[in-house]
Tab-separated table of C-alpha atoms in Angstrom:
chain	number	residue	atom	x	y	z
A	1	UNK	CA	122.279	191.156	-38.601
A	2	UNK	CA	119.666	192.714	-41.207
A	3	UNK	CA	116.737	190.908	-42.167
A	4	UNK	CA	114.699	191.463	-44.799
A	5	UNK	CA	111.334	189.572	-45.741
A	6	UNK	CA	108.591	189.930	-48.354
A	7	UNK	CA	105.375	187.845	-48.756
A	8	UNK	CA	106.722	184.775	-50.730
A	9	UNK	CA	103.989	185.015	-53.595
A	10	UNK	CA	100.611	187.018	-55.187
A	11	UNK	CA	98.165	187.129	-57.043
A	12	UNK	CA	96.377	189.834	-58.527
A	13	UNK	CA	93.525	190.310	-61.599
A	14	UNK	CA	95.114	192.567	-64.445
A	15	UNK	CA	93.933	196.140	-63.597
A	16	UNK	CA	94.163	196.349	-59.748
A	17	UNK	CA	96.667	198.174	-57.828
A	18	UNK	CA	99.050	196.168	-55.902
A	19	UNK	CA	100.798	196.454	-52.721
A	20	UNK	CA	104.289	194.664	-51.530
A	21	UNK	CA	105.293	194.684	-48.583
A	22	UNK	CA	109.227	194.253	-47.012
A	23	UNK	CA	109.663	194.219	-43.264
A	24	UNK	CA	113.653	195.258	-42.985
A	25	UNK	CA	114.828	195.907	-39.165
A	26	UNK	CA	118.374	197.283	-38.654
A	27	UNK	CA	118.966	198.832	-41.728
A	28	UNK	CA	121.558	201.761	-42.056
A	29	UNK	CA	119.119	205.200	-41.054
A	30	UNK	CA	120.930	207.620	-43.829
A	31	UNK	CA	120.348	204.842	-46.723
A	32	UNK	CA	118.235	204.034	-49.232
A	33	UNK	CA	115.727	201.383	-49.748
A	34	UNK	CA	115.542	200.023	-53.739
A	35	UNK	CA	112.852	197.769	-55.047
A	36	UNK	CA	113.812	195.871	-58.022
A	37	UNK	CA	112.137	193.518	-60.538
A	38	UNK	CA	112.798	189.902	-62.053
A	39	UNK	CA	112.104	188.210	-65.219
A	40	UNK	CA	112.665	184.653	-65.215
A	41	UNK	CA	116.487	183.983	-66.862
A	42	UNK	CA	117.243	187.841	-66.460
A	43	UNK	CA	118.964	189.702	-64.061
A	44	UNK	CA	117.064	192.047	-62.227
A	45	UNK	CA	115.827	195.631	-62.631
A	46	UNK	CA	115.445	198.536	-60.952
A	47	UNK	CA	111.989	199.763	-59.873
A	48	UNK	CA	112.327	202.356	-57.712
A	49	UNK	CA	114.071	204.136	-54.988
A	50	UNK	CA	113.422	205.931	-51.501
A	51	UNK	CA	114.626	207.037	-48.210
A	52	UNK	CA	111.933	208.155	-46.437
A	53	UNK	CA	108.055	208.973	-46.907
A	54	UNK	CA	106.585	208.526	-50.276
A	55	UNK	CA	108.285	208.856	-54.167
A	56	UNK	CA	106.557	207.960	-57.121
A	57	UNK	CA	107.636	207.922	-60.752
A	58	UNK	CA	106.401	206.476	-64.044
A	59	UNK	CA	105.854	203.190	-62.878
A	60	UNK	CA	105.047	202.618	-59.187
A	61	UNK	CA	105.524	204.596	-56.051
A	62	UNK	CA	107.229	203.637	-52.929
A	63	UNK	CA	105.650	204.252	-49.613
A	64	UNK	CA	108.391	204.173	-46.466
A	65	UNK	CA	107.184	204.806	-42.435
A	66	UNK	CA	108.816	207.301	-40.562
A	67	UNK	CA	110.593	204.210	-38.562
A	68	UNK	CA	112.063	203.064	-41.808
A	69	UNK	CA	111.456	198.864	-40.934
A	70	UNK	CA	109.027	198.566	-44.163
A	71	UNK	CA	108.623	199.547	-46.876
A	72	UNK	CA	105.676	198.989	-49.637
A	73	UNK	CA	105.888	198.815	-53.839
A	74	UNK	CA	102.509	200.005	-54.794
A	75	UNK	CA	101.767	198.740	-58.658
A	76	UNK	CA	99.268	200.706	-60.330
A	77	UNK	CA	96.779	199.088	-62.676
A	78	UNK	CA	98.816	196.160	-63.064
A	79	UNK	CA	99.505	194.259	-66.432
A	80	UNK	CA	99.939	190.213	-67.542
A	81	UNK	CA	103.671	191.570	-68.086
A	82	UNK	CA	103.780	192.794	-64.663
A	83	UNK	CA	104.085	188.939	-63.707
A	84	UNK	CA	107.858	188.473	-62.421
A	85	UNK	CA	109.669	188.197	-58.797
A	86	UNK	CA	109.997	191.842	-56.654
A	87	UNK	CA	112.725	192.257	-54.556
A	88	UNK	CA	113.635	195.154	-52.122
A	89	UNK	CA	117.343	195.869	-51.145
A	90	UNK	CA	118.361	197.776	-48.383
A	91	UNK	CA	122.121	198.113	-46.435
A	92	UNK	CA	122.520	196.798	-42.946
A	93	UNK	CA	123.282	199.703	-39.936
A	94	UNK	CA	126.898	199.900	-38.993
A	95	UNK	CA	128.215	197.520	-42.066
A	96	UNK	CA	129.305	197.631	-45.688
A	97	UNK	CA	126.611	194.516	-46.320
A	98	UNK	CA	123.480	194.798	-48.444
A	99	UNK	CA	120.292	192.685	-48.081
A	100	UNK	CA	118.062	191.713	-50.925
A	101	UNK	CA	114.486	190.310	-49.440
A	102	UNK	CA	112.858	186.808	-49.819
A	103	UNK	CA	111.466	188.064	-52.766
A	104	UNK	CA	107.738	188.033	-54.072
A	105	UNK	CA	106.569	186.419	-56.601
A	106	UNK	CA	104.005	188.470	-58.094
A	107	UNK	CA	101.613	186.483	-60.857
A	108	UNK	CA	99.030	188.659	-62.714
A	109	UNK	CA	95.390	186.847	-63.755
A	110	UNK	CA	93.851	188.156	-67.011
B	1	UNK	CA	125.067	202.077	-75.083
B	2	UNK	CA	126.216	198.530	-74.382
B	3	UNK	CA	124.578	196.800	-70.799
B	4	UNK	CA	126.411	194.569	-68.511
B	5	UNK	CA	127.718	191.300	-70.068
B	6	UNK	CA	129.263	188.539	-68.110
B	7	UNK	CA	131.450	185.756	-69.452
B	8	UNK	CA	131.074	182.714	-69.524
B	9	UNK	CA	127.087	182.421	-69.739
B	10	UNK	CA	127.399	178.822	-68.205
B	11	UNK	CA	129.925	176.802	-66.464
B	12	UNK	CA	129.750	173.472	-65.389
B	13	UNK	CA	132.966	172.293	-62.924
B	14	UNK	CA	133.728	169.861	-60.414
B	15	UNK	CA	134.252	170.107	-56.509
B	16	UNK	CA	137.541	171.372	-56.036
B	17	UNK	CA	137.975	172.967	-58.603
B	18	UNK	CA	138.261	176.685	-58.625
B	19	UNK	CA	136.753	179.335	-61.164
B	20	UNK	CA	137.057	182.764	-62.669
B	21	UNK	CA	134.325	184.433	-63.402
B	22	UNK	CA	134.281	187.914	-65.708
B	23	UNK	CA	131.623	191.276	-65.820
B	24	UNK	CA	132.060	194.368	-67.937
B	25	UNK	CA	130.040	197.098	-66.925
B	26	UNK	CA	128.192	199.838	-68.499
B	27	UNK	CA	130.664	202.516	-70.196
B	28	UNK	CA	131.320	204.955	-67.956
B	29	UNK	CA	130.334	203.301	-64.994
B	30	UNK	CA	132.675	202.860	-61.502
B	31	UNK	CA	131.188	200.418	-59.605
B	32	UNK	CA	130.947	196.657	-60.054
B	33	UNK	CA	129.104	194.779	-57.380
B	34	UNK	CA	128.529	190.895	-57.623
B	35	UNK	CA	125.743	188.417	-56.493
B	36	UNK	CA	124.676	185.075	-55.771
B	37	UNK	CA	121.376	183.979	-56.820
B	38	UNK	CA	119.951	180.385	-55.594
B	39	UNK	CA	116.571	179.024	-54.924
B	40	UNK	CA	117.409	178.393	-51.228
B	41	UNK	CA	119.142	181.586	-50.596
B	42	UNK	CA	118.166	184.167	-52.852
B	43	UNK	CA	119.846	186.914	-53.712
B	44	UNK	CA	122.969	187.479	-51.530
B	45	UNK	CA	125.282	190.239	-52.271
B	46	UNK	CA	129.257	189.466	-52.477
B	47	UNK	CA	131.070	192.218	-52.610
B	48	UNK	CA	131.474	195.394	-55.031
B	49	UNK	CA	134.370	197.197	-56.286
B	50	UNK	CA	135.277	200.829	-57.295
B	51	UNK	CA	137.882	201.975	-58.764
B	52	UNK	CA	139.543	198.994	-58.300
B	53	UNK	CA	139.347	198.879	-54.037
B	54	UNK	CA	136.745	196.384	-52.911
B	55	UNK	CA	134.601	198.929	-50.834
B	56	UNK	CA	131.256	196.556	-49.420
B	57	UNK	CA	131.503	193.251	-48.939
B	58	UNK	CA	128.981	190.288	-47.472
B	59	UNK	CA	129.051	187.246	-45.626
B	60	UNK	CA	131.102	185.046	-47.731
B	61	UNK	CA	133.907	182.652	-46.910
B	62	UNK	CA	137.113	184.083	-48.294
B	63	UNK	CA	137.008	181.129	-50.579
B	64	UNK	CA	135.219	184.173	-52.672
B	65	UNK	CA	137.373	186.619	-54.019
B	66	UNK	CA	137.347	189.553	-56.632
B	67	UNK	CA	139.371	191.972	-58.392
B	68	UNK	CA	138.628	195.551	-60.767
B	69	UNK	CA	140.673	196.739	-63.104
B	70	UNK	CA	141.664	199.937	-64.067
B	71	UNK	CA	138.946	199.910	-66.916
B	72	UNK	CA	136.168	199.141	-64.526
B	73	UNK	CA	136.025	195.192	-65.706
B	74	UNK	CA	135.910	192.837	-62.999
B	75	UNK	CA	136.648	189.306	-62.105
B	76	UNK	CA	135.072	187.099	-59.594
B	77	UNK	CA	137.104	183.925	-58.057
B	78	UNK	CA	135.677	181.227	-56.046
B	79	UNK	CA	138.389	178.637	-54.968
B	80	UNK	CA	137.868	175.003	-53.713
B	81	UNK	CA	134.782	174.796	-54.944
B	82	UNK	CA	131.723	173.162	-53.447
B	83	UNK	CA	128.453	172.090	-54.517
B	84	UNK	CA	126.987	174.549	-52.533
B	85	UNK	CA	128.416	176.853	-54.940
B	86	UNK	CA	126.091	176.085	-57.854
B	87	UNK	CA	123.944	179.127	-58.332
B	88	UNK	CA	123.618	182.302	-60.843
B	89	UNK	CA	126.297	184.580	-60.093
B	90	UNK	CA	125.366	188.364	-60.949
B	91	UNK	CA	127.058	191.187	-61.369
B	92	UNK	CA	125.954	195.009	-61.358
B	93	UNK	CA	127.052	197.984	-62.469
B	94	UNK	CA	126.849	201.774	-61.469
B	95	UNK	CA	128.054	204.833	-62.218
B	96	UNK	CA	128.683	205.631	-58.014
B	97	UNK	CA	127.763	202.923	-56.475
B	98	UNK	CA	126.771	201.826	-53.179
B	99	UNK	CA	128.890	204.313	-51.027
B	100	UNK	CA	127.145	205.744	-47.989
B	101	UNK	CA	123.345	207.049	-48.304
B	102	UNK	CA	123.548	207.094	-52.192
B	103	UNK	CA	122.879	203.678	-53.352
B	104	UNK	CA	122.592	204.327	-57.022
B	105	UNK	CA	120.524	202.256	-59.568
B	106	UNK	CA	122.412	199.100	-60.487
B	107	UNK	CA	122.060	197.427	-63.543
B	108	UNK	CA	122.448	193.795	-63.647
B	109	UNK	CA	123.896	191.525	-66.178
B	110	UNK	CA	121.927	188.161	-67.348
B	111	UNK	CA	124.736	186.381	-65.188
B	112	UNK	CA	126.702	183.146	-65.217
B	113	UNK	CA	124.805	180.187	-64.342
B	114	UNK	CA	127.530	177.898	-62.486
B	115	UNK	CA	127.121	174.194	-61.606
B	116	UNK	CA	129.359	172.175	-59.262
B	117	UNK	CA	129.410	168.466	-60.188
C-alpha cells in the first residue's frame, strides 16, 4: 500500500525560499506527482505538477529524483499569504487509488 | 466561469442515518472525484467518476457510494452512518481526470462539512 508523508509543520521568515519535502514509496512509475495548497475553510489548490526531474512555473518549482520516492515544493521568496497546509498527491503502483500526504503546515514569520 | 459548488454546505445527522451529498463541476469538465478530509486522517480520496462510470476508487467500505450524471453532476451516498463519518467531504473537478499518467489539475469545491451526532 502507498504511503505518503510530509514534515507535519514549518516555519519560515517572509523572504526565504522554502523546501517541502514528501517521501512516497510505491507509487505508479508512468504518473504524476501534484502538490497542492490549503487555506483554512477552503478546498485545496493546485500548485504544481511533475513526473520526473525538475518543472517550475510562476509560483514554485518541483524537484523529483530519478527513483521517484520524493519529491520537494521549493517556495521562492515566500510571503505572510504563503501561510496555509501543502499537500502532495500521488497514485499508488498497480491500483486505481490516490494518496494525498500528511500534509505540512507551512506558517510564514514577518 | 462558475467553480465547483457542493450542496449542502453543512449537514448535521444522526448515526444511522444515511446521506446524499451533491457537486457540480466546472462547465465543461468530465471528471468528478470526491474526498474525505478529517484531522485524524487527512485527506483520503473516495472515488471519481467520468462520464458517468466510477473509474478510481479508494479504501472505503461500500457503505460509500456515488453516482454521475449525464451532465457531469455528481452525488455522493454514505449509508448507515457512523460517527466516524463526520469530516469535510470534497469534491473535484477536471476536464480528464485522473486516468493513467495524466493526472490533470483538479479543482476543489469549499465542500460539505458533515457531522454525525
Amino acid at each position: 500500500l502507498a504511503k505518503t508523508t510530509q514534515p507535519i509543520s514549518m516555519d519560515s521568515y517572509e523572504g526565504q525560499e522554502v523546501n517541502i519535502t514528501c517521501s512516497h514509496n510505491n507509487i505508479a512509475t508512468n504518473d504524476y506527482i501534484t502538490w497542492y495548497q490549503q487555506f483554512p475553510s477552503q478546498g485545496p489548490r493546485f500548485i504544481i505538477q511533475g513526473y520526473k526531474t525538475k518543472v517550475t512555473n510562476e509560483v514554485a518549482s518541483l524537484f523529483i529524483p530519478a527513483d521517484r520516492k520524493s519529491s520537494t515544493l521549493s517556495l521562492p521568496r515566500v510571503s505572510l499569504s504563503d501561510t496555509a497546509v501543502y499537500y502532495c498527491l500521488a497514485k499508488e503502483t498497480g491500483a486505481n487509488n490516490l494518496f494525498f500526504g500528511t500534509g505540512t503546515r507551512l506558517t510564514v514569520i514577518p | 466561469k462558475a467553480g465547483v459548488t457542493q450542496t449542502p454546505r453543512y449537514l448535521i445527522k444522526t448515526r444511522g442515518q444515511q446521506v446524499t451529498l451533491s457537486c457540480s463541476p466546472i462547465s465543461g469538465h468530465r471528471s468528478v472525484s470526491w474526498y474525505q478530509q478529517t484531522p485524524g486522517q487527512g485527506l483520503q480520496f473516495l472515488f471519481e467518476y467520468f462520464s458517468e462510470t466510477q473509474r478510481n476508487k479508494g479504501n472505503f467500505p461500500g457503505r460509500f457510494s456515488g453516482r454521475q450524471f449525464s451532465n457531469s453532476r455528481s452525488e455522493m451516498n454514505v449509508s448507515t452512518l457512523e460517527l466516524g463519518d463526520s469530516a469535510l467531504y470534497l469534491c473535484a473537478s477536471s476536464l480528464g481526470g485522473l486516468a493513467g499518467g495524466n493526472q490533470e489539475t483538479q479543482y476543489f469545491g469549499p465542500g460539505t462539512r458533515l457531522l454525525v451526532l
